[in-house]
Coordinates of C-alpha atoms and ligand atoms in Angstrom, one line a residue:
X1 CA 57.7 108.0 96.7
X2 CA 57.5 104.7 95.1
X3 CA 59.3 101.6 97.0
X4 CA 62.5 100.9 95.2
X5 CA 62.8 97.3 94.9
X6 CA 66.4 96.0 94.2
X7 CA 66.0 91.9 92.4
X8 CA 69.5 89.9 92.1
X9 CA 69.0 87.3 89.4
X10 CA 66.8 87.6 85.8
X11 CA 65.9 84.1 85.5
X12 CA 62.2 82.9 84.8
X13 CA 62.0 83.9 88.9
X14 CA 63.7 87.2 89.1
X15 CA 62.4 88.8 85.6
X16 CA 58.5 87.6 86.6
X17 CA 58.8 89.9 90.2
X18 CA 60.4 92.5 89.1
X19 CA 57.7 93.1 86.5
X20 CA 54.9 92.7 88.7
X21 CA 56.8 94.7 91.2
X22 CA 56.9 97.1 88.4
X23 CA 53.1 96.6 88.0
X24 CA 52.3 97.7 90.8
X25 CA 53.8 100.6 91.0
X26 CA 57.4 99.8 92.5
X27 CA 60.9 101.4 91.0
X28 CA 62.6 98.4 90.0
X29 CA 66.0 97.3 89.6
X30 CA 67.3 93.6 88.0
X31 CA 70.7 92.9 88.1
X32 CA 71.9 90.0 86.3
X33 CA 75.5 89.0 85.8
X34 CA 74.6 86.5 82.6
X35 CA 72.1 86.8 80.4
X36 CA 68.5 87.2 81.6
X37 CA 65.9 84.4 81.2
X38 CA 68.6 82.0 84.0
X39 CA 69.6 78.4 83.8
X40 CA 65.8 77.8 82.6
X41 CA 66.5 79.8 79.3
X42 CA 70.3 79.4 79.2
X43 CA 71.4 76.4 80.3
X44 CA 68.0 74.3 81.2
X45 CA 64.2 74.0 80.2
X46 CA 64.4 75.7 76.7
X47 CA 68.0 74.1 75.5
X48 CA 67.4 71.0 76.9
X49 CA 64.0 70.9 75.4
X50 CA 65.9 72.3 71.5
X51 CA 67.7 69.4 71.8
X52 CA 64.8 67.0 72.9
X53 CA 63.1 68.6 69.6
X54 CA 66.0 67.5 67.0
X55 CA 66.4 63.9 68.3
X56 CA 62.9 63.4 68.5
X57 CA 62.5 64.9 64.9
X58 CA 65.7 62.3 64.1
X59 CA 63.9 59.3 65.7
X60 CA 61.1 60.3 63.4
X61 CA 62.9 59.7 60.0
X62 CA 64.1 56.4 61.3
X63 CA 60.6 55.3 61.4
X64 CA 59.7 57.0 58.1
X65 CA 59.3 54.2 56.3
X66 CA 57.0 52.8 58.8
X67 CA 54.8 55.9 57.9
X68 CA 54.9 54.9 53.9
X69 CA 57.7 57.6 53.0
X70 CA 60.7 56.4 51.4
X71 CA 63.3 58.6 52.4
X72 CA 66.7 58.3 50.8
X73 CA 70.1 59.4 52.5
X74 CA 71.4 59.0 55.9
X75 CA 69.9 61.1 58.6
X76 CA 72.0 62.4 61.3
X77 CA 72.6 64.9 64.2
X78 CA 74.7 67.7 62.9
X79 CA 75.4 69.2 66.0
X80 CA 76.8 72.3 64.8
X81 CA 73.2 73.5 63.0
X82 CA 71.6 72.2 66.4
X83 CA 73.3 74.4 68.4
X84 CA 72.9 77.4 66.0
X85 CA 69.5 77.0 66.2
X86 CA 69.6 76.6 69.6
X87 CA 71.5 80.4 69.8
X88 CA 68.8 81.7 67.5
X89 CA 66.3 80.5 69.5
X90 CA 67.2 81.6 72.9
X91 CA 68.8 85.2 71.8
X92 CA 65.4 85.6 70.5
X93 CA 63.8 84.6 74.0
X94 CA 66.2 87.2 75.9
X95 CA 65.5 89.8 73.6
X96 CA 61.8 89.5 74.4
X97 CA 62.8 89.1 78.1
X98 CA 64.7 92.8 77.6
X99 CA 62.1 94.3 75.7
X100 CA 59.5 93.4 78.4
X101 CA 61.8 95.0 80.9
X102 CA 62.4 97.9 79.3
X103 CA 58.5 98.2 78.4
X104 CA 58.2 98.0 82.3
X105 CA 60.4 100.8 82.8
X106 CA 62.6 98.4 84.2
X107 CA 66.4 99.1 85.2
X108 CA 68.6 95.9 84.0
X109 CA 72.1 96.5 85.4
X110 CA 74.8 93.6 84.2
X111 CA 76.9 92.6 86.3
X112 CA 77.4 90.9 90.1
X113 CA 74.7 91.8 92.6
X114 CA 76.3 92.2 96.0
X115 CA 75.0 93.2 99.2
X116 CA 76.6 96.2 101.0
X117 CA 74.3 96.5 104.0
X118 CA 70.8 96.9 104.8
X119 CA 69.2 99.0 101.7
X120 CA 73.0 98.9 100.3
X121 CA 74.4 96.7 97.1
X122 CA 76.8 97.4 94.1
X123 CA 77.1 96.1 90.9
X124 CA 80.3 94.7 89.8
X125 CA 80.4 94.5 86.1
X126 CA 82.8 92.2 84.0
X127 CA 84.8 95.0 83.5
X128 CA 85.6 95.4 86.8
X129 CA 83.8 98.7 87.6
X130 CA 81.1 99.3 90.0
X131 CA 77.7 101.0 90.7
X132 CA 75.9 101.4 93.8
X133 CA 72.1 100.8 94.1
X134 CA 69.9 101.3 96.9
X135 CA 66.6 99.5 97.6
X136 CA 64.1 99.4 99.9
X137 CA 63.0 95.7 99.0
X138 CA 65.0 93.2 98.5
X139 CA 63.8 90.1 96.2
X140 CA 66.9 87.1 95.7
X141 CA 66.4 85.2 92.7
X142 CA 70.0 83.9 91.8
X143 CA 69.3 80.4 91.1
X144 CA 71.3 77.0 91.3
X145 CA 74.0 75.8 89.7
X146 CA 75.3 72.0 88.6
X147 CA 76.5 70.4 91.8
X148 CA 79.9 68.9 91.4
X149 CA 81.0 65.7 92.7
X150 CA 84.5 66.3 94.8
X151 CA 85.6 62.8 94.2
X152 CA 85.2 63.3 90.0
X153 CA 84.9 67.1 89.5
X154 CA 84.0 68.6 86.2
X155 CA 86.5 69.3 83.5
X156 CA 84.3 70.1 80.9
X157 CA 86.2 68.0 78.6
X158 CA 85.4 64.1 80.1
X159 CA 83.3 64.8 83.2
X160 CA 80.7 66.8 81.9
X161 CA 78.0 68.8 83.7
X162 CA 74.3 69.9 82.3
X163 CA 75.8 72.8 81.0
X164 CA 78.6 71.1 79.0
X165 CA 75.9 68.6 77.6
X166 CA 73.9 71.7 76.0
X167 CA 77.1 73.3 74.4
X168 CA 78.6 69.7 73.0
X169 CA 80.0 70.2 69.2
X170 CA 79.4 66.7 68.7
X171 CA 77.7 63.6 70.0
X172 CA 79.7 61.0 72.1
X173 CA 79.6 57.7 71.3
X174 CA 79.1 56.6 74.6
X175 CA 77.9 58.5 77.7
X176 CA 77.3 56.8 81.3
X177 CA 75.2 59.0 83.4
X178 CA 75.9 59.7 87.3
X179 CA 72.0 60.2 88.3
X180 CA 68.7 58.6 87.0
X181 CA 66.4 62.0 88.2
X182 CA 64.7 64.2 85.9
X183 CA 67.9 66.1 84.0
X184 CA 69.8 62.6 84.1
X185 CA 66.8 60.7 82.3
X186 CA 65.9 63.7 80.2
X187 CA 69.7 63.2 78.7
X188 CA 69.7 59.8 78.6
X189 CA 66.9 59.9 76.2
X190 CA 68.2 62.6 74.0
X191 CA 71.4 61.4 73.7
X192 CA 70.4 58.0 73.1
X193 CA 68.3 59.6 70.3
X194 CA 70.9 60.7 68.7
X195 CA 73.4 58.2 68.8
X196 CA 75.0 57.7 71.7
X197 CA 75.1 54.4 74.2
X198 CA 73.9 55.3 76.9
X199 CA 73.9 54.0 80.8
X200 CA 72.1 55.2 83.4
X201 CA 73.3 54.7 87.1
X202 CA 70.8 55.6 89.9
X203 CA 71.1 55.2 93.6
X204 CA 67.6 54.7 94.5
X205 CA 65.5 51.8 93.3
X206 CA 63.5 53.7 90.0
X207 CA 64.4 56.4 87.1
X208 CA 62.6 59.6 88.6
X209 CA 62.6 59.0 92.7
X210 CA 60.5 62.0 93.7
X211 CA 58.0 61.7 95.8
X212 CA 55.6 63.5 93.1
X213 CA 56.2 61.2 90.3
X214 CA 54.3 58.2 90.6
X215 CA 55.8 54.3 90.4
X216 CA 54.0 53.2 87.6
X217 CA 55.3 56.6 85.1
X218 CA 58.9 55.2 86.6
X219 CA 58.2 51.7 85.6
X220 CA 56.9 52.4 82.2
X221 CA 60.0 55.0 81.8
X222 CA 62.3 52.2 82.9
X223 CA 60.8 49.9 79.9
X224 CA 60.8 51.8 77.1
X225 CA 64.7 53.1 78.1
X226 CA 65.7 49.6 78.0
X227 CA 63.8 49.4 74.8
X228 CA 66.3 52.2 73.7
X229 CA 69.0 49.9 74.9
X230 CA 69.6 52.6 77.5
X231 CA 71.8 50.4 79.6
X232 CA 70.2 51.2 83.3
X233 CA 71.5 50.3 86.8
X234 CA 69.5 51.3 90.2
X235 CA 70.7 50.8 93.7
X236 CA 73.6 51.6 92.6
X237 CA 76.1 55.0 92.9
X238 CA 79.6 55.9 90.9
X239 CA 82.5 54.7 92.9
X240 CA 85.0 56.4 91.0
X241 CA 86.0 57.6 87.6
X242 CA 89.4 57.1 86.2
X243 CA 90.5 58.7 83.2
X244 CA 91.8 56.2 80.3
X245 CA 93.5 57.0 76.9
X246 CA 89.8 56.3 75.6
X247 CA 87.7 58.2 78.0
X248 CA 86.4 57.0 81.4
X249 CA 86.4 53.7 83.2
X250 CA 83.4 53.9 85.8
X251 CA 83.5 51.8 89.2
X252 CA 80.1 51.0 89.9
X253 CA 79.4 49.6 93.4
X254 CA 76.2 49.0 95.7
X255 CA 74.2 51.7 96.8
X256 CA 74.2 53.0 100.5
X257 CA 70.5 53.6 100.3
X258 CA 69.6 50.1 98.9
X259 CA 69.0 47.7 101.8
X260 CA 68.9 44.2 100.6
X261 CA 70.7 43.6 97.7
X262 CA 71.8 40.6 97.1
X263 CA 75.4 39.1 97.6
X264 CA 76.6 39.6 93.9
X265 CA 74.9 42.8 93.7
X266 CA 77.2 44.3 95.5
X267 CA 80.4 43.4 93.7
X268 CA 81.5 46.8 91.8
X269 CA 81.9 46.4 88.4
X270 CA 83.6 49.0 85.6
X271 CA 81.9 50.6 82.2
X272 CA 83.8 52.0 80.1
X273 CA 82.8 55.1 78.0
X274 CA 83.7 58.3 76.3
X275 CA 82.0 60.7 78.9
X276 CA 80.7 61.0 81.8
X277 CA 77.6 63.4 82.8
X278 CA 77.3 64.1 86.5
X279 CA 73.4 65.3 86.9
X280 CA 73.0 64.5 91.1
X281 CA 71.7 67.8 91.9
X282 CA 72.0 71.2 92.2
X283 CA 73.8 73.6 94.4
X284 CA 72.9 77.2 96.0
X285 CA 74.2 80.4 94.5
X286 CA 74.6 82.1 97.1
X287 CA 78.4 82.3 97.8
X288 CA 80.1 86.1 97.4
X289 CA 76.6 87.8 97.4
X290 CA 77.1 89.3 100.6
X291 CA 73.5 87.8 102.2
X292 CA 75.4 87.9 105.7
X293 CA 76.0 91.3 105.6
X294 CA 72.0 92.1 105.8
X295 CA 72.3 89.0 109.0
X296 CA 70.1 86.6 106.8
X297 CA 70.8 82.9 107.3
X298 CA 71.0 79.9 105.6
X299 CA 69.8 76.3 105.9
X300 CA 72.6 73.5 106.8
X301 CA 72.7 73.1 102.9
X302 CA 73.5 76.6 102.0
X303 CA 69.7 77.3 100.5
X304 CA 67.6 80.3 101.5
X305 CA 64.7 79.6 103.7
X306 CA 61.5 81.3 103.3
X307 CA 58.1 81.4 103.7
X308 CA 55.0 80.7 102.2
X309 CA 54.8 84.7 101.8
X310 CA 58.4 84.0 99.9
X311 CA 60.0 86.3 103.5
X312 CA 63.2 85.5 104.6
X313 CA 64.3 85.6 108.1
X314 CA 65.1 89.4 107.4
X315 CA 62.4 92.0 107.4
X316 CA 61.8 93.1 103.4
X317 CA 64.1 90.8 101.7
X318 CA 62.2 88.1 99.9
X319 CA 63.8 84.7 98.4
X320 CA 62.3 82.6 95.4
X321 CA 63.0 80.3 92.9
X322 CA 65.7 77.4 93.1
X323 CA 68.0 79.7 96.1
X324 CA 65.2 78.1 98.0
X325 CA 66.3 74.5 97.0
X326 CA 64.8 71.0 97.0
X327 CA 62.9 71.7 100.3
X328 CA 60.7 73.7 97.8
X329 CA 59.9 73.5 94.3
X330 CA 63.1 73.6 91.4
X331 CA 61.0 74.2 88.6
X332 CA 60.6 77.3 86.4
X333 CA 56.9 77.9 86.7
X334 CA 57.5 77.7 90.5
X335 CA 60.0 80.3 90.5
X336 CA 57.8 82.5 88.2
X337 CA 54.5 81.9 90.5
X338 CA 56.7 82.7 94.1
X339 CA 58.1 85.8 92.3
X340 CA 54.6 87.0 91.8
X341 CA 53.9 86.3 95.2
X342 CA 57.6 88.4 96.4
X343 CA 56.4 91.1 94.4
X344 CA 53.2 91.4 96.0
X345 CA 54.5 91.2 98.9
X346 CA 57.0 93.5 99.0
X347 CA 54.8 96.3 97.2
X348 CA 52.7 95.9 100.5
X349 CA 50.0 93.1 99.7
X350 CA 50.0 90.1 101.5
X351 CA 49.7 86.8 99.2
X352 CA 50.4 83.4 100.0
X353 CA 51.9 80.8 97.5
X354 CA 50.2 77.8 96.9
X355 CA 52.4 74.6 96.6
X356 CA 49.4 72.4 96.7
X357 CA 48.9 72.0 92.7
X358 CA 52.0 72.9 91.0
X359 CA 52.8 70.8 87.6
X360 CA 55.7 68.4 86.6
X361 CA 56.8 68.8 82.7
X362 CA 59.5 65.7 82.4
X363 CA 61.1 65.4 79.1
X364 CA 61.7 61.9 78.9
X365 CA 61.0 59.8 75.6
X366 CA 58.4 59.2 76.1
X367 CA 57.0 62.3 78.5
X368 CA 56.1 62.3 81.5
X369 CA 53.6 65.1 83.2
X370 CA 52.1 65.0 86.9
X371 CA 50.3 66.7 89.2
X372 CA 48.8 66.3 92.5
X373 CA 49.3 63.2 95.0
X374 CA 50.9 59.8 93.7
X375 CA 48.7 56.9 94.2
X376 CA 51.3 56.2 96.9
X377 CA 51.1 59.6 98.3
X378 CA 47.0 59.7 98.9
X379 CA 47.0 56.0 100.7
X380 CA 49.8 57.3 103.2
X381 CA 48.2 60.3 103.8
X382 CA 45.1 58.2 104.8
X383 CA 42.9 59.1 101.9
X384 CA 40.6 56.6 101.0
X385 CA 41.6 56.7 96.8
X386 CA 41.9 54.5 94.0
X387 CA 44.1 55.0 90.7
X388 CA 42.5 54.3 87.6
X389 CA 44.9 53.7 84.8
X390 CA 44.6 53.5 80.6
X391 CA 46.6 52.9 78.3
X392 CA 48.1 55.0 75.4
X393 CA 47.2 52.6 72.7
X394 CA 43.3 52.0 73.6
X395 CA 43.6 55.8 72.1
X396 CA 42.6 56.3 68.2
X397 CA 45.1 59.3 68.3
X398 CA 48.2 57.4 69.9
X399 CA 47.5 54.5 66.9
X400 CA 47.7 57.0 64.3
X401 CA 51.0 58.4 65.5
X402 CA 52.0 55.3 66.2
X403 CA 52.9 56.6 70.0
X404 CA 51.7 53.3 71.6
X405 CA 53.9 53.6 74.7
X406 CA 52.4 54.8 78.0
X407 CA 49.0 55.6 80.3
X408 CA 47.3 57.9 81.9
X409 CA 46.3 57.3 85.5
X410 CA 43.9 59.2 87.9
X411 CA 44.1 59.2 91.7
X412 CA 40.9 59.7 92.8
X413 CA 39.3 59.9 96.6
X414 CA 36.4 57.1 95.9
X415 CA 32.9 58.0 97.2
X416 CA 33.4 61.7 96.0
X417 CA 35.3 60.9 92.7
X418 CA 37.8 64.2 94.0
X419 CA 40.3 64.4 91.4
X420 CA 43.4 64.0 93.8
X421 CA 46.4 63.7 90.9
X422 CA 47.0 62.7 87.8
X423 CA 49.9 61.2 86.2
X424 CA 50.8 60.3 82.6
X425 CA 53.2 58.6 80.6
X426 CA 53.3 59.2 76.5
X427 CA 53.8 61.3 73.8
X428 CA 52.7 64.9 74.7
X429 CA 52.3 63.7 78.6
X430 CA 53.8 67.4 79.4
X431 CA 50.5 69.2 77.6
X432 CA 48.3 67.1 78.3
X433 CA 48.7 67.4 82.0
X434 CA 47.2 70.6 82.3
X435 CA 43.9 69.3 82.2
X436 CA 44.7 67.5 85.4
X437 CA 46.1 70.7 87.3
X438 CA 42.9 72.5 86.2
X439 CA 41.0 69.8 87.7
X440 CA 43.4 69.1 90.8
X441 CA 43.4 73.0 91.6
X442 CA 39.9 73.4 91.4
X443 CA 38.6 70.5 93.1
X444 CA 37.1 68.5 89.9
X445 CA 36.0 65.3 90.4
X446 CA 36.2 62.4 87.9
X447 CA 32.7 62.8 86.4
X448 CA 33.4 66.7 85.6
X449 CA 36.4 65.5 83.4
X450 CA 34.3 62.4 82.3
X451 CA 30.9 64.8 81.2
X452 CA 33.5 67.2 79.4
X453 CA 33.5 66.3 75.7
X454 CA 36.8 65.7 74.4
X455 CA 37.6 66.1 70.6
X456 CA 38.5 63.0 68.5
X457 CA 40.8 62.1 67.9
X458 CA 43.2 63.3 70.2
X459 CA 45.5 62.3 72.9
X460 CA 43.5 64.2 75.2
X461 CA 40.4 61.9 75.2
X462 CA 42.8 59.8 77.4
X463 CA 41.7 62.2 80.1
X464 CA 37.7 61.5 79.9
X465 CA 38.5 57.8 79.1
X466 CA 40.6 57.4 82.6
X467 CA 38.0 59.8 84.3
X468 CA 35.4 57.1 83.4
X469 CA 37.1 54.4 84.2
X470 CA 37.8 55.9 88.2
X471 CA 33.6 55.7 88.1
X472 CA 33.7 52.0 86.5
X473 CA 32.5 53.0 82.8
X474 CA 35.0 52.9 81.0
X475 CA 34.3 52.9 77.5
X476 CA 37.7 51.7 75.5
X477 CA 40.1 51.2 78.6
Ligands
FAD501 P1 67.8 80.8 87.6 O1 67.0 80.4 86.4 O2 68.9 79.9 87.9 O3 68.2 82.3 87.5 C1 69.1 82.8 88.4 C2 69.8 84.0 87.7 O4 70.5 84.7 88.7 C3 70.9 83.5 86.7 O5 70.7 84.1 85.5 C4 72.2 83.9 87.3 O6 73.2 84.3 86.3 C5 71.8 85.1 88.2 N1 72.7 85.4 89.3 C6 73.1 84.5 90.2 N2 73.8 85.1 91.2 C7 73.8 86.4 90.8 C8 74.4 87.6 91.3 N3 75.1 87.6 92.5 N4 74.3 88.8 90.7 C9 73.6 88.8 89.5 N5 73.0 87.8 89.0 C10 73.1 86.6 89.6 N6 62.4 73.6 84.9 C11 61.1 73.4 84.3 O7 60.1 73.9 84.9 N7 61.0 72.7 83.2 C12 62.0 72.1 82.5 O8 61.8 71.5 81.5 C13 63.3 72.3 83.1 N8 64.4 71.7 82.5 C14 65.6 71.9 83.0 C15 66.7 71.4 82.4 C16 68.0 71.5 82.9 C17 69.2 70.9 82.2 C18 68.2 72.3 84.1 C19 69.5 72.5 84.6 C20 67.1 72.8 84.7 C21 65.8 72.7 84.2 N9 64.7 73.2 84.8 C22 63.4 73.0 84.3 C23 64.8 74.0 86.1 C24 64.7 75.5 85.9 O9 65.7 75.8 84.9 C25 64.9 76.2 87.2 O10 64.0 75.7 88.1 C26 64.7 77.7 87.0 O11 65.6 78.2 86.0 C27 64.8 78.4 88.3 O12 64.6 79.8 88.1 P2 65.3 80.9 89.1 O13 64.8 82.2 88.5 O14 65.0 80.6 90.5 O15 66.9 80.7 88.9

């Protein structure tokens, strides 16, 4: 009989395993209490990335006449057509995600997954009725959700979360944001774009502090935001938010984790604005699903641990995706790749995930898109590597679309020319990145990238022009 293999959650995680768990053979259940496709097709990657589309499109016809087109009329976000377009968009996405399913021979069941008991769960739909399912295998895939400050909680109305952002009827005039990571600087960007002022506050010294993204793509971020007049303040963290006829007036103060400020850095100070987006985090959903009632345990934070075989601490019940938290990987295509690995798995194969070489897509203005160690990263680890860095505008391609902002840079182990990361900066930065996890994953070294031939013009010879520059030819760099 085949295995019956019960998955809670249909986000880019949950939908990926329960296909491949249907692949192979398995009788597969999804239940999803939303819509399928998760925060990342919902309320993340794909809405954000609508939105990132329209004001990039809007920044365009500002600089229209810089391109020799006289365009007449006032161009302007009209939010409403955005967010129709986002709809369109997305229903299209989770009516591909259903039809795959079904193709699959796939069981969606809507509603609440909760667990019963070992092999035991229900479904509670909105309704209120129930249906029991049994499984054999158990794969959780219910995500994260926006993590809510206790001091200044969401209200949806002047302290707004990601989600609120990506449903907004209209564009505030002014916006300070609680968080300089990758969904705080990915907003500030877009809704600077479109109109509004915009002010970052971050508690750590740079935009983007994770380990994976390297200094210099912070620096050059930090730059061309102020060059937005994105109003930017690190070592620094929200005091408090108080509510005014107008909006918000924000307390700034010092930031535990900065060290050595100086004395009048760390006098608080207030910024007014219209809203406030809290983007510090995320949190586990994992509360009401029952996961004690099969003994499975979770970390001090509330997030599933699991192995590199994506097993939990209970025998046939696999995690992946974001339930497994920062400790892991909180990106889509690393939820997809460990759901390939559950499935496998749990049909009775015995596959390992690989967190070596996995990809960062940031959609900043402009992008950023890493792989592999930070310069940083290699010299700690004791590597003996050097980071070779070019800039956008030595590119023909970058001059034409006038994208002049940004570099690419290549860490490199010298002697061997290893390609050890690689980390860009610039317009298309999220593409053109996957030229460096082909070469990271596979071992390339900087001559391999260097002898491929690289079509002009395009962004992409930034690639062979960095790769020669790590083995001192560089040509235009
Ligand atoms: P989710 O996508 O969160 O899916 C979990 C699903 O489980 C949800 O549909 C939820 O409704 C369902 N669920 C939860 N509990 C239950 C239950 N008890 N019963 C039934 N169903 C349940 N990542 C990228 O790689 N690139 C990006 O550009 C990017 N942009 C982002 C932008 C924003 C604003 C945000 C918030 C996130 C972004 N991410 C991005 C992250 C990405 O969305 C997540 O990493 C990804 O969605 C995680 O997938 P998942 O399957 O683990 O969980």
């Amino acid at each position: 009989m085949a295995a019956k293999v019960l998955v809670i959650g249909g986000g880019p995680g949950g939908y990926v395993a329960a296909v491949r768990a249907a692949q192979l053979g398995g009788e597969v259940t999804v239940v999803e209490k939303e819509n399928v496709g998760g925060t990342c097709l919902n309320w993340g990657c794909i809405p954000s990335k609508i939105m990132k589309t329209s004001a990039e499109l809007l920044e365009k016809i500002h600089q229209a006449q810089g391109f020799g087109l006289a365009v007449t009329g006032e161009a302007k976000p009209d939010m409403e057509r955005l967010m129709a377009r986002k709809a369109s968009v997305i229903n299209t996405q989770i009516k591909g995600i259903e039809g795959l399913l079904k193709h699959h021979k796939i069981k969606l069941m809507k509603g609440e997954g909760i667990i019963d008991g070992p092999g035991k769960a229900s479904v509670r739909g909105a309704d209120g009725s129930t249906a029991a399912v049994d499984f054999d295998r158990l794969i959780l895939a219910m995500g994260s959700t926006p993590m809510n400050i206790p001091a200044f909680p969401f209200d949806g109305d002047r302290i707004l979360s990601s989600n609120h952002i990506l449903a907004i009827t209209e564009v505030p005039q002014s916006i300070l944001i609680v968080g300089g990571g990758v969904i705080g600087c990915e907003f500030a960007c877009i809704l600077s774009a479109l109109g509004a002022k915009v002010t970052v506050v971050e508690a750590l010294d740079r935009l983007l502090p994770l380990p994976s993204v390297d200094a210099d793509c912070s620096k050059v971020l930090q730059r061309e935001m102020k060059k937005r007049k994105i109003d930017i303040h690190v070592n620094r963290t929200v005091a408090a938010v108080a509510k005014t006829e107008a909006g918000v007036s924000v307390t700034i103060g010092p930031s535990p984790f900065a060290a050595d400020l100086k004395e009048k850095e760390k006098v608080p100070f207030q910024v007014e604005a219209q809203k406030v987006l809290v983007s510090i985090g995320r949190s586990p959903a994992t509360s009401g699903v029952g996961l004690e009632k099969i003994g499975l345990t979770l970390n001090a934070k509330g997030w599933i641990p699991a192995d590199d075989h994506m097993r939990t601490n209970v025998s046939g019940v696999y995690a992946i995706g974001d339930i497994l938290g920062p400790e892991k990987v909180m990106l889509a295509h690393a939820a997809s790749a460990e759901g390939l690995v559950a499935a496998e798995n749990a049909m009775g194969g015995d596959k390992t995930m690989d967190y070596r070489v996995i990809p960062g897509a940031i959609f900043t203005m402009p992008e950023v898109g890493t792989v592999g160690l930070s310069e940083a990263q290699a010299i700690e680890m004791g590597i003996d590597a050097r980071g070779d860095s070019v800039l956008y505008r030595a590119i023909g391609k970058a001059q034409v679309i006038d994208e002049l902002a940004g570099q690419a840079k290549i860490v490199s182990e010298k002697g061997t020319g290893r390609v050890l990361g690689v980390h860009l900066i610039g317009a298309h930065a999220t593409d053109l990145v996957a030229e460096g996890a082909l070469a990271v994953q596979n071992g390339l070294t900087v001559a391999q990238i260097a002898g491929t031939i690289h079509a002009h013009p395009t962004l992409a010879e930034i690639m062979s022009e960095t790769a020669m520059k790590a083995m001192d030819r560089a040509l235009h760099g």
